[in-house]
Short mmCIF file of C-alpha atoms and ligand atoms in Angstrom, two decimals:
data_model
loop_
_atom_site.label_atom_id
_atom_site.label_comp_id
_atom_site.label_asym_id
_atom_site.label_seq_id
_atom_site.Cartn_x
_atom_site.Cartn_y
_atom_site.Cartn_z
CA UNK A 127 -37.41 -19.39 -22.94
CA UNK A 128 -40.58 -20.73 -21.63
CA UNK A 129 -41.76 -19.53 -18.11
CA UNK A 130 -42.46 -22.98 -16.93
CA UNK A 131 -39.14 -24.28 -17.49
CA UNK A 132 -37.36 -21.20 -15.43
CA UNK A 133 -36.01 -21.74 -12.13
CA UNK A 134 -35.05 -19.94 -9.11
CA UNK A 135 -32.97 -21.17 -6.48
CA UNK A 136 -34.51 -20.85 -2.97
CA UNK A 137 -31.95 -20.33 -0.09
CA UNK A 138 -33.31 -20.83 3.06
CA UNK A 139 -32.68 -18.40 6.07
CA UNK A 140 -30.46 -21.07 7.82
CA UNK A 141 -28.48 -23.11 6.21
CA UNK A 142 -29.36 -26.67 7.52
CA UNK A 143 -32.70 -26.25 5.63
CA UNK A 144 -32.60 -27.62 2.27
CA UNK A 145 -32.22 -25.82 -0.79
CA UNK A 146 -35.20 -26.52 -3.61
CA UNK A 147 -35.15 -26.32 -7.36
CA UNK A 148 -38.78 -24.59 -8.39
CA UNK A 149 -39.95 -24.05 -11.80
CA UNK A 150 -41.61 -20.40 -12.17
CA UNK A 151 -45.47 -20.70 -13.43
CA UNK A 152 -44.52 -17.49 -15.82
CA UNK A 153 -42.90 -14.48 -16.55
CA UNK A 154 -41.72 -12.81 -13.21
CA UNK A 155 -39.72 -10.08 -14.51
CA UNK A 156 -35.98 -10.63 -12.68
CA UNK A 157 -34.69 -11.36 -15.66
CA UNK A 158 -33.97 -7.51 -16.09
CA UNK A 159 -31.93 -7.24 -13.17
CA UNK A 160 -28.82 -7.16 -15.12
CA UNK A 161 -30.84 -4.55 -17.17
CA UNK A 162 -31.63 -2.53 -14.29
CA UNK A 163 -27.68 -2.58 -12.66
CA UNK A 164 -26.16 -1.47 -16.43
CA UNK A 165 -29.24 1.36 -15.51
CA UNK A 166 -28.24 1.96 -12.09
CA UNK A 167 -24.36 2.05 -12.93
CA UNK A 168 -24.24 4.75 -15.45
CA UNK A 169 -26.94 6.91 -13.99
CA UNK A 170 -24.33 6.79 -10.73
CA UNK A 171 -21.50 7.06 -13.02
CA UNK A 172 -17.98 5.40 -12.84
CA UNK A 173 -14.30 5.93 -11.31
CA UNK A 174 -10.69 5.50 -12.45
CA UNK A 175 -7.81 6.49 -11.19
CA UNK A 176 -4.70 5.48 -12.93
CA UNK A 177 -1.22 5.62 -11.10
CA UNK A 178 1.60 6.84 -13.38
CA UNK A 179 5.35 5.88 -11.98
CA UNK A 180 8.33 6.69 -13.98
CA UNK A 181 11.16 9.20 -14.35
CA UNK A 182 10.30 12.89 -14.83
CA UNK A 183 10.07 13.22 -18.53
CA UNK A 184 9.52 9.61 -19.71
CA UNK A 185 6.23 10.72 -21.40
CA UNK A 186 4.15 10.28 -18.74
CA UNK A 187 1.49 13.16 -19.32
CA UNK A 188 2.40 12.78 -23.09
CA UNK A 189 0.77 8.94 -22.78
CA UNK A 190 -2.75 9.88 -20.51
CA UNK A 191 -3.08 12.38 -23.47
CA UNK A 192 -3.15 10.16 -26.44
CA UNK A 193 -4.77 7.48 -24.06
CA UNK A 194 -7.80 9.14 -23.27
CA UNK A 195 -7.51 11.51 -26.30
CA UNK A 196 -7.86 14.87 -24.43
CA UNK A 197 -5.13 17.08 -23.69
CA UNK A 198 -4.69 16.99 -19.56
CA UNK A 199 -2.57 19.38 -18.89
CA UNK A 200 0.95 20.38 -20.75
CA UNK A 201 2.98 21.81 -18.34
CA UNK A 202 6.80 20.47 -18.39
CA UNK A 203 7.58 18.87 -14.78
CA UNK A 204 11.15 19.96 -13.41
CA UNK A 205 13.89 17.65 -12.73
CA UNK A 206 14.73 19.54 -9.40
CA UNK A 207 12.08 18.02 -6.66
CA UNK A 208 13.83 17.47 -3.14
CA UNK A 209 11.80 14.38 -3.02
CA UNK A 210 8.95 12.47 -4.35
CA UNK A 211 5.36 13.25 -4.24
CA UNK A 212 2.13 12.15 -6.12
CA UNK A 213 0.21 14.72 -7.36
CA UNK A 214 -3.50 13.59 -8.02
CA UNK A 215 -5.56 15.43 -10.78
CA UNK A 216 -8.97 14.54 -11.31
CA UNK A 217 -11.26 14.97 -14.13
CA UNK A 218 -14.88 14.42 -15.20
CA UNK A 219 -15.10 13.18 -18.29
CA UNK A 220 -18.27 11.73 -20.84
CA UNK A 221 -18.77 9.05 -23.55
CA UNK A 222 -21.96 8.50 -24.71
CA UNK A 223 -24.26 8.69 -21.82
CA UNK A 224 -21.36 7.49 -19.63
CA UNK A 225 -19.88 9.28 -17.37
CA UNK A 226 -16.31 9.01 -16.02
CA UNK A 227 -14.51 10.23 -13.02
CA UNK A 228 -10.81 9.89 -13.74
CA UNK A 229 -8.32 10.87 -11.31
CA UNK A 230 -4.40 10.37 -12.80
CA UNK A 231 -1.88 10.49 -10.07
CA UNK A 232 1.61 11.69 -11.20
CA UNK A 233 4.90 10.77 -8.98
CA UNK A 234 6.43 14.24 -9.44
CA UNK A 235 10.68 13.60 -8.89
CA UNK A 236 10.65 9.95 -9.56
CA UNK A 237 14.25 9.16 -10.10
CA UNK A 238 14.97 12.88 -10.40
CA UNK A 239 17.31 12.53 -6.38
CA UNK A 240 21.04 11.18 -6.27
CA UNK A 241 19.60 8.87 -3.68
CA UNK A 242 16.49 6.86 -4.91
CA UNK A 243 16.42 4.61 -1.95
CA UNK A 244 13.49 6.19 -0.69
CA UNK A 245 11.50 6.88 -3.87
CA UNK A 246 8.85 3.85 -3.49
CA UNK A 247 8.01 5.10 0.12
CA UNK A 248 5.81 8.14 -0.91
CA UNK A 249 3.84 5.82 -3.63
CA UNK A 250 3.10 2.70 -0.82
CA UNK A 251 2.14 5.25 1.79
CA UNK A 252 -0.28 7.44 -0.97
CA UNK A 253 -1.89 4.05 -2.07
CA UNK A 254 -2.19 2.80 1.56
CA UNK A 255 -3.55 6.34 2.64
CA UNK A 256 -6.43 5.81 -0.03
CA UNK A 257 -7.59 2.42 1.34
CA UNK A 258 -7.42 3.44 4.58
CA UNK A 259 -9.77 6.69 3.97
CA UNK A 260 -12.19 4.12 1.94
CA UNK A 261 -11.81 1.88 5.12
CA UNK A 262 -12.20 4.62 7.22
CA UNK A 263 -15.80 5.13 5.47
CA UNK A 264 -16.78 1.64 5.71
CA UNK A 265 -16.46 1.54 9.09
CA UNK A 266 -18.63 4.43 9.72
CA UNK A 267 -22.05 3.80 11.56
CA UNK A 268 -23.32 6.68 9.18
CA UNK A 269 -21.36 5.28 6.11
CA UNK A 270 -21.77 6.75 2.57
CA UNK A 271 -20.29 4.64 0.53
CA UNK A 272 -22.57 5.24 -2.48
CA UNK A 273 -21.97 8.22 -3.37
CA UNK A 274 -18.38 8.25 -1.27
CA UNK A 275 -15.52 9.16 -4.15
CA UNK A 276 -13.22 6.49 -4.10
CA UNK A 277 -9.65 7.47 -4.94
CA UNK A 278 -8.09 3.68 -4.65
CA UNK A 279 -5.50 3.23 -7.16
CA UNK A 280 -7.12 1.16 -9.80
CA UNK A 281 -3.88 0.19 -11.93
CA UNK A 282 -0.45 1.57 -11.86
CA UNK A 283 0.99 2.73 -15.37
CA UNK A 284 4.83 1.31 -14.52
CA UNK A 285 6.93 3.41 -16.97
CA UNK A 286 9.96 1.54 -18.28
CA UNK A 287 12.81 3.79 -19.43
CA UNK A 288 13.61 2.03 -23.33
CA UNK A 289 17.28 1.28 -22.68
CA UNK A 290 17.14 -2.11 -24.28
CA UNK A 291 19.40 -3.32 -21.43
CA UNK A 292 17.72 -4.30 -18.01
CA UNK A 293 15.78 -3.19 -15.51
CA UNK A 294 17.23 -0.69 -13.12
CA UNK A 295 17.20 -1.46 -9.32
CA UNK A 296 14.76 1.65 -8.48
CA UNK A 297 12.39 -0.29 -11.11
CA UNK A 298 12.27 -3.68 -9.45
CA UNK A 299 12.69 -2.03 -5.73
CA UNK A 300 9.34 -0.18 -6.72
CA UNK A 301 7.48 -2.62 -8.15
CA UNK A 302 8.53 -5.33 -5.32
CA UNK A 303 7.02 -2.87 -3.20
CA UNK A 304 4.04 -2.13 -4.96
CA UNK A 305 2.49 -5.49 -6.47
CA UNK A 306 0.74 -6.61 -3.54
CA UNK A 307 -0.94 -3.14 -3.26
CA UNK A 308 -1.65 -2.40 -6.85
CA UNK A 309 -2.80 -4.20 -9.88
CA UNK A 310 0.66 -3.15 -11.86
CA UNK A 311 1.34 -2.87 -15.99
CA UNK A 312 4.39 -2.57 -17.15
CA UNK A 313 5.21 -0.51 -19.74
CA UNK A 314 8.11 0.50 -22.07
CA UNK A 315 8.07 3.81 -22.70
CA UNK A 316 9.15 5.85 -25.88
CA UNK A 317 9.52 2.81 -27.85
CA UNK A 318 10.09 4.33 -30.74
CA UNK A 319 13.46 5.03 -29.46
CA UNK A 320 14.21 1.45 -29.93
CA UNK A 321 14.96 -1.13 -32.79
CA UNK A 322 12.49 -3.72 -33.00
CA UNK A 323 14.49 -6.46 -32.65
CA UNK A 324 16.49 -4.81 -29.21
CA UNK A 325 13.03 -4.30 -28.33
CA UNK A 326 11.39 -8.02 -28.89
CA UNK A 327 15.18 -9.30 -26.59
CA UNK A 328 14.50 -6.48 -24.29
CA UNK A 329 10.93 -7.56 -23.39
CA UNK A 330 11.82 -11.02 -22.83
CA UNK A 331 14.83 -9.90 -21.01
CA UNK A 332 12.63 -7.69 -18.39
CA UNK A 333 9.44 -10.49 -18.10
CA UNK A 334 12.46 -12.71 -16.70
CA UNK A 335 13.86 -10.44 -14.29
CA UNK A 336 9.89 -9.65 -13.25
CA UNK A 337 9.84 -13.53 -12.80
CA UNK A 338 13.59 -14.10 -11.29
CA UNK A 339 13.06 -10.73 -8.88
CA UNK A 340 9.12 -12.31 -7.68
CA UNK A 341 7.39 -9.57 -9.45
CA UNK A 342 3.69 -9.72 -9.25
CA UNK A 343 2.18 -7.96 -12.68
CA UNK A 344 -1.46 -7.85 -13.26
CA UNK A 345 -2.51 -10.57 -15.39
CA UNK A 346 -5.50 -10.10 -17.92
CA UNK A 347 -8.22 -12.22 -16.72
CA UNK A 348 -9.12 -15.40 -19.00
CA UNK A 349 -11.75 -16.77 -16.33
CA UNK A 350 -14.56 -14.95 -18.90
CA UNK A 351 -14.99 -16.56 -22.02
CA UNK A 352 -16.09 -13.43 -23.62
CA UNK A 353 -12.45 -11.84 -23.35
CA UNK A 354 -10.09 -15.16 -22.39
CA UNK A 355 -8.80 -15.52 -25.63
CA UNK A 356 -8.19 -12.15 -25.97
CA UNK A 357 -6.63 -11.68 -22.55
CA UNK A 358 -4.55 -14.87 -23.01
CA UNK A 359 -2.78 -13.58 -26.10
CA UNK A 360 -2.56 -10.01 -24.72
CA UNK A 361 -0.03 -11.34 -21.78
CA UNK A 362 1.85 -12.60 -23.62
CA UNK A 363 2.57 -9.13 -24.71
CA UNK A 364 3.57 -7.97 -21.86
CA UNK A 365 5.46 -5.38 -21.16
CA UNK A 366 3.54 -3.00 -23.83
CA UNK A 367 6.14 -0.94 -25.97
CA UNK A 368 3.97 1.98 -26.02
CA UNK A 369 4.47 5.93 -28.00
CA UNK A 370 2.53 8.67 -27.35
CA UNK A 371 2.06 11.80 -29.38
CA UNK A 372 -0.55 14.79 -29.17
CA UNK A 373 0.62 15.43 -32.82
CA UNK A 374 -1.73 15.27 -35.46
CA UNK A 375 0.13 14.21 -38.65
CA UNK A 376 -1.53 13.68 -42.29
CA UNK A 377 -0.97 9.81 -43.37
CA UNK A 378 -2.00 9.42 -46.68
CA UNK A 379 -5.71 11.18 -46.48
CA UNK A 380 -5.89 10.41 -43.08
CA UNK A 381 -4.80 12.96 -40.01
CA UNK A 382 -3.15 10.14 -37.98
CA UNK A 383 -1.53 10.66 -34.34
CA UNK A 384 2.10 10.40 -34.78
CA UNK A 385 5.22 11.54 -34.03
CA UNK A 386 7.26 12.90 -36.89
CA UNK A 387 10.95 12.33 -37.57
CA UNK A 388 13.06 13.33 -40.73
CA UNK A 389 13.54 9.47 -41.61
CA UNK A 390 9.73 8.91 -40.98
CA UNK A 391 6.18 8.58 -39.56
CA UNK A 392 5.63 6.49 -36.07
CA UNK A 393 1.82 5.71 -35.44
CA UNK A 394 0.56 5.60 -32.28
CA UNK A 395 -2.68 3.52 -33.33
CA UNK A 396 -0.34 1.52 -35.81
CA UNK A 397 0.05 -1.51 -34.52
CA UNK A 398 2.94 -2.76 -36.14
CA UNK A 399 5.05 0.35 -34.86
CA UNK A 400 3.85 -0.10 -31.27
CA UNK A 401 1.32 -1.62 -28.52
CA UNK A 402 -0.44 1.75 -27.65
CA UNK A 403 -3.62 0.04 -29.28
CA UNK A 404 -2.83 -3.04 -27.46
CA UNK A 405 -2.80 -1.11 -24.20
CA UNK A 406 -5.83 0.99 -24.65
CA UNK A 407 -7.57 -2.06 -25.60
CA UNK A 408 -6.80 -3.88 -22.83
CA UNK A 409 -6.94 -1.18 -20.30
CA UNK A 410 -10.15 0.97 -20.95
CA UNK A 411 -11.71 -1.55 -23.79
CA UNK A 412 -12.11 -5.04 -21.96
CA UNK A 413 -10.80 -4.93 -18.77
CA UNK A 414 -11.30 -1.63 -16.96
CA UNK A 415 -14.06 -2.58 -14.47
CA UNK A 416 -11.98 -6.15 -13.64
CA UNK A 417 -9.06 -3.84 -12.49
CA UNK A 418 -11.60 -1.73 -10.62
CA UNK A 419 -13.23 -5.34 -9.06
CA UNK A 420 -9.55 -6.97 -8.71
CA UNK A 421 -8.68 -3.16 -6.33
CA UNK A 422 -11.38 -3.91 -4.30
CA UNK A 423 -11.23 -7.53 -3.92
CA UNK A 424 -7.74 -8.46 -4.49
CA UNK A 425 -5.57 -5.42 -2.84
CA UNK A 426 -8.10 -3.84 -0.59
CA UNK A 427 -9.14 -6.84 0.91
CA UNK A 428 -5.90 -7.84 1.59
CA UNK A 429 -4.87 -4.16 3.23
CA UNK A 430 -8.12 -4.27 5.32
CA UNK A 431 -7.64 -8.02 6.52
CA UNK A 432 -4.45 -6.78 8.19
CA UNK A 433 -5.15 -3.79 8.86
CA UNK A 434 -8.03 -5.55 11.23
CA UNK A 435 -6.26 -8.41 12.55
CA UNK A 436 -3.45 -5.38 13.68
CA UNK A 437 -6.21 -3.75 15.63
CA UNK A 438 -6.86 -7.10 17.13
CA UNK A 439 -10.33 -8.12 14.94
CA UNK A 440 -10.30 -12.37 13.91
CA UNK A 441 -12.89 -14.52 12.38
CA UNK A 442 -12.02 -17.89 14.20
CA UNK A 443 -11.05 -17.49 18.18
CA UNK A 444 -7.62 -19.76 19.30
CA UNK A 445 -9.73 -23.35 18.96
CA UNK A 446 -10.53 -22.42 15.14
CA UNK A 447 -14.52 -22.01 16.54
CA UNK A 448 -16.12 -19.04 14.37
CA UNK A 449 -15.63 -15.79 16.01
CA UNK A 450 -18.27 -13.02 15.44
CA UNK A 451 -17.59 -9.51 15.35
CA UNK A 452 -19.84 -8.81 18.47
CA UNK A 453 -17.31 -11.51 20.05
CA UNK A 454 -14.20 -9.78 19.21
CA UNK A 455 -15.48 -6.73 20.32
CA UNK A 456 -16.79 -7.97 23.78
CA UNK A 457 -13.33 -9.88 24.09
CA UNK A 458 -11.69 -6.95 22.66
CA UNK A 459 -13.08 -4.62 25.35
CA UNK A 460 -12.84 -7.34 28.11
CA UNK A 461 -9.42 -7.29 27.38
CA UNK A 462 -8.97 -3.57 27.36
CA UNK A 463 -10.82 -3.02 30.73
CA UNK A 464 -8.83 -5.75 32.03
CA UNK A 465 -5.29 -4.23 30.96
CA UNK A 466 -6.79 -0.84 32.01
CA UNK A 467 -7.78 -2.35 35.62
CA UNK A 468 -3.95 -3.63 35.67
CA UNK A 469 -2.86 -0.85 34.93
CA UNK A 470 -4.76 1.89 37.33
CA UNK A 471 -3.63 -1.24 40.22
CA UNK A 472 -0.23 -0.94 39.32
CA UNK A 473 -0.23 3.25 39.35
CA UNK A 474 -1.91 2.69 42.87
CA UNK A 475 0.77 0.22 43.87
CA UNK A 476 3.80 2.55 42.60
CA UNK A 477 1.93 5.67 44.26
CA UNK A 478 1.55 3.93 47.58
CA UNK A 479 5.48 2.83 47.47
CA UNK A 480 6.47 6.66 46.10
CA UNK A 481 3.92 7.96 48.92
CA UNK A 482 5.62 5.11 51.58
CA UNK A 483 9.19 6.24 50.08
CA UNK A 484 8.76 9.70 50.40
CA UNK A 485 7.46 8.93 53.74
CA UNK A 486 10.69 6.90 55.53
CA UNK A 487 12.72 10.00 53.40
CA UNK A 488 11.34 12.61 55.08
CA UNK A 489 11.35 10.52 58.27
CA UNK A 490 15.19 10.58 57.88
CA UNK A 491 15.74 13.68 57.24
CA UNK A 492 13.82 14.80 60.34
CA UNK A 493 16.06 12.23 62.32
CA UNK A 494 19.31 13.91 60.76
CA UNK A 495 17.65 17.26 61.28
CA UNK A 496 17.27 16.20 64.79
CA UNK A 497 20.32 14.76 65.65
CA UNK A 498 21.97 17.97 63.83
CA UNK A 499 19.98 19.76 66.00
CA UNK A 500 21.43 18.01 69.01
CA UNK A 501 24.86 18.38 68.42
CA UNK A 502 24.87 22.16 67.81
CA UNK A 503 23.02 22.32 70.98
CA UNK A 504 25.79 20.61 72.90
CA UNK A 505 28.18 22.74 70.97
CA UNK A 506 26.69 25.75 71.58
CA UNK A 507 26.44 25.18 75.62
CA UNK A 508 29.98 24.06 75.57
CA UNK A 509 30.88 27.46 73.83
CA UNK A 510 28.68 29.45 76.15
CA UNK A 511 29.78 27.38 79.24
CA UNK A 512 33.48 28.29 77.64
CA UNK A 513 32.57 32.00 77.50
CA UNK A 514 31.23 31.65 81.17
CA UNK A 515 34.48 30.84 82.16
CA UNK A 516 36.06 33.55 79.50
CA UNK A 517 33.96 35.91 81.79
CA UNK A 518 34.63 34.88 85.12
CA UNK A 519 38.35 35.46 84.56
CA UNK A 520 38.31 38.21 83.35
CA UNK A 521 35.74 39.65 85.83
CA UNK A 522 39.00 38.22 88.44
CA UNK A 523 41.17 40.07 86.27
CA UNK A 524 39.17 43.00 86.39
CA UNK A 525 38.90 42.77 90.16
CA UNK A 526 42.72 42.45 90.65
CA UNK A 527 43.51 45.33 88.30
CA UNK A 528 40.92 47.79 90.24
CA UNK A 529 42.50 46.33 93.49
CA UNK A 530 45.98 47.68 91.79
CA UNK A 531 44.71 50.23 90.47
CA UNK A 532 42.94 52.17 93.95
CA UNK A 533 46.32 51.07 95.76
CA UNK A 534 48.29 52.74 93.23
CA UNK A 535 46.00 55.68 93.26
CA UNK A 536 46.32 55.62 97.22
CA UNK A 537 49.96 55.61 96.71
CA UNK A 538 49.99 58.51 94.27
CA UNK A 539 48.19 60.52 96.68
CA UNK A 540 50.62 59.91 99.74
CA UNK A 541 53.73 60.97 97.65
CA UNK A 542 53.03 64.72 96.62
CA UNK A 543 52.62 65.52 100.17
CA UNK A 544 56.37 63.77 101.57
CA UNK A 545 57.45 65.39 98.53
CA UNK A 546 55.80 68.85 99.20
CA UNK A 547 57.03 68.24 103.07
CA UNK A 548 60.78 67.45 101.69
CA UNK A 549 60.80 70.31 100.01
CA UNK A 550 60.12 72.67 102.69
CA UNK A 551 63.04 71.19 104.06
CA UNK A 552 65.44 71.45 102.00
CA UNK A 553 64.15 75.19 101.61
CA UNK A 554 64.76 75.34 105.16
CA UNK A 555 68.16 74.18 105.06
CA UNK A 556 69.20 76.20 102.43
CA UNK A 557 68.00 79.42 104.00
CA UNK A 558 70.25 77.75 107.54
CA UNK A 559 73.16 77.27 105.76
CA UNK A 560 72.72 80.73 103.91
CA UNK A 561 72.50 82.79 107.43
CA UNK A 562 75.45 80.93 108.48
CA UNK A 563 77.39 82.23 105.67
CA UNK A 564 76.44 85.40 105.79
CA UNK A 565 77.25 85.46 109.67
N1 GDP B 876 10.39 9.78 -28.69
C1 GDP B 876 9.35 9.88 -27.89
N2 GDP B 876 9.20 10.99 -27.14
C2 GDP B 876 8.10 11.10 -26.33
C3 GDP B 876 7.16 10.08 -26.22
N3 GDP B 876 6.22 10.45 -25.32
C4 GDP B 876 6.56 11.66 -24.91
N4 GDP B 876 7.69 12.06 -25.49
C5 GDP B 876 8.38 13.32 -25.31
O1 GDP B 876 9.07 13.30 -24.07
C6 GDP B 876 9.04 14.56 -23.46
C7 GDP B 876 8.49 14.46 -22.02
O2 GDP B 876 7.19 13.95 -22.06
P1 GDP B 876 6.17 14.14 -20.85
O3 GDP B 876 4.92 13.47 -21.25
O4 GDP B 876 6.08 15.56 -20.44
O5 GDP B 876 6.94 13.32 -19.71
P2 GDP B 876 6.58 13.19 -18.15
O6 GDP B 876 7.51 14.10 -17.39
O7 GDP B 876 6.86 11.76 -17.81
O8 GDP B 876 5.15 13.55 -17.97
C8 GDP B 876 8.20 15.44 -24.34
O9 GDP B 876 9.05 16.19 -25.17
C9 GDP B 876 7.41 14.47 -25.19
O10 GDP B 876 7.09 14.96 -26.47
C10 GDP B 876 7.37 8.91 -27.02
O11 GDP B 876 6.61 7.96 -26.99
N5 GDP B 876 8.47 8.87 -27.82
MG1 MG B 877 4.26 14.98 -16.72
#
């Protein structure tokens, strides 16, 4: 391309100013800034994290393997969890001079309880935990979101058991729940458990109950013309009948990934036994960094839009006028000082009435007290005026009885001598009457 004929748009600082169309006198040099972000990119290196949901042995771990031709980890998951739980593993990994940080989050005890009502929960509240952290760090004053390792769920692997029937409820409950959080792929699992024509009914039979249920599934991108065609044929694929293997098996003179059965060979990368190609094409091949941009525009943006607007942030105020941040914040606080001003008034008020409450209680009381007072004063001078009385008669009584008492003693005293006298007499008579006798 010549220089002369290159252009560069020139945006003005505001944007009344006009906007001018200059040809370039020669070679600047921006030209390499696509150069210099491929540069940038893998010298910072790249993240994936892949969400796996589907029943505990429906060949989860058995599919990241062949995927991403490593072996992960092989230990057998129980069927025994209380509950459900993500467990996130992540890996470093290298191709070429690329490298990749892959986290793979497994839902340990999907499906495994009696009562799956619950089982989405724990998946919605991991995802919604991850955008939160990564808004968390965006909001930051000191924010480090360059080097910050972001754990958002890129895609969600949705494991379809192959029963050639329909979709279970737990499958359409979960994905309901998830498809506005997560760019989801459907997938049917161990298809090599499955004829190929149950298999070609049973996709078409799950696509409509996506459709009939309002299922959102990701959707390969056709907007590039690099991959649309591509893209466009791949959904129509959709849901991938996928097998995985870590088996090596020999195929003619070729050492083939497979799984072996006594009738015959299934080929994982044989792509008229099953999509797995089709998946890791589509996934890792062509489309990996639009499920990485569709995460951050799509479903993050959406979880942070309402996550602000909850906490009261809005771009336009009631009249639909532009509303800056600064605004919301000023009207925000306004708003918070005012409710905090109503508030402390209205603790004042109900103090004052508790204080005035208390007051005309106690006043009461000390009334009552008083009154109480009163009365057992009257009753107590009534009882001692009573006991005055008591006292006086029986000081008369006392009086009366000593009266008795010395006249009786007085009387006592007289009778010993008129006794003592009577005596003599008698004596004397007796000795009178005895001389008489005698004479
Ligand atoms: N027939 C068949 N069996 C598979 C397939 N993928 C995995 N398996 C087997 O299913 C069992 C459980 O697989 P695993 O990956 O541990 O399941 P996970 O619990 O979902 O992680 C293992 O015995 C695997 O060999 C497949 O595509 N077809
Ligand atoms: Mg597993």
């Amino acid at each position: 391309m010549r220089p002369d004929v290159l252009t560069v748009c020139f945006v003005c600082a505001t944007q009344n100013e006009e906007k001018r169309n200059l040809n370039l006198g020669g070679h600047v040099g921006f030209d390499s800034l696509p150069d210099q972000l491929v540069s940038k990119s893998v010298t910072q290196g790249f993240c994936f994290n892949i969400l796996c949901v589907g029943e505990t042995g429906i060949g989860k771990s058995t599919l990241m393997n062949t995927l991403f031709n490593t072996m992960f980890e092989n230990e057998e998951a129980s069927h025994y969890q209380n509950g459900v739980y993500l467990r996130p593993r992540t890996y470093d990994l290298k191709e070429s001079n690329v490298q990749l940080k892959l986290t793979i989050v497994d839902t340990v005890g999907f499906g495994d309880q009696i009562n799956k009502e619950d089982s989405y929960k724990p998946i919605v509240n991991y995802i919604d935990t991850e955008f939160e952290n990564y808004l968390q760090e965006e909001l930051k004053i000191k924010r480090s979101l360059f080097n910050y390792h972001d754990t958002r769920i890129h895609i969600c692997l949705y494991f379809i058991a192959p029963t050639g029937h329909s979709l279970k409820s737990l499958d359409l409950v979960t994905m309901k729940k998830l498809d506005s959080k997560v760019n989801i792929i459907p997938i049917i699992a161990k298809a090599d458990t499955i004829s190929k024509s149950e298999l070609h009914k049973f996709k078409i039979k799950i696509m409509s109950e996506l459709v009939s249920n309002g299922v959102q599934i990701y959707q390969f991108p056709t907007d590039d013309e690099t991959v649309s065609e591509i893209n466009a044929s791949m959904n129509a694929h959709l849901p991938f009948a996928v097998v995985g293997s870590v088996e090596e098996v020999k195929v003619g003179n070729k050492t083939v990934r497979a799984r072996q059965y006594p009738w015959g060979i299934v080929q994982v990368e044989n792509e008229s036994h099953c999509d797995f190609v089709k998946l890791r094409e589509m996934l890792i091949r062509v489309n990996m960094e639009d499920l990485r941009e569709q995460t951050h525009a799509r479903h993050y943006e959406l979880y942070r839009r309402c996550k602000l607007e909850e906490m009261g942030f809005k771009d336009t105020d009631p009249d639909s006028q532009p509303f800056s941040l600064q605004e919301t914040y000023e009207a925000k606080r306004k708003e918070f000082l005012g409710d905090l001003q109503r508030k402390e008034e209205e603790m004042r008020q109900m103090f004052v009435n508790k204080v005035k409450e208390t007051e005309a209680e106690l006043k009461e009381k000390e009334r009552e007290l008083h009154d109480k007072f009163e009365q057992l004063k009257r009753m107590h001078q009534e009882e001692k005026r009573k006991v005055e009385e008591k006292r006086r008669d029986l000081e008369e009584e006392m009086n009366a009885f000593n009266r008795k008492k010395v006249a009786v003693e007085t009387l006592s005293l007289a009778q010993p001598m008129k006794k003592e006298k009577d005596r003599k007499k008698q004596r004397l008579c007796v000795s009178v009457h005895l001389c008489s006798l005698t004479d």
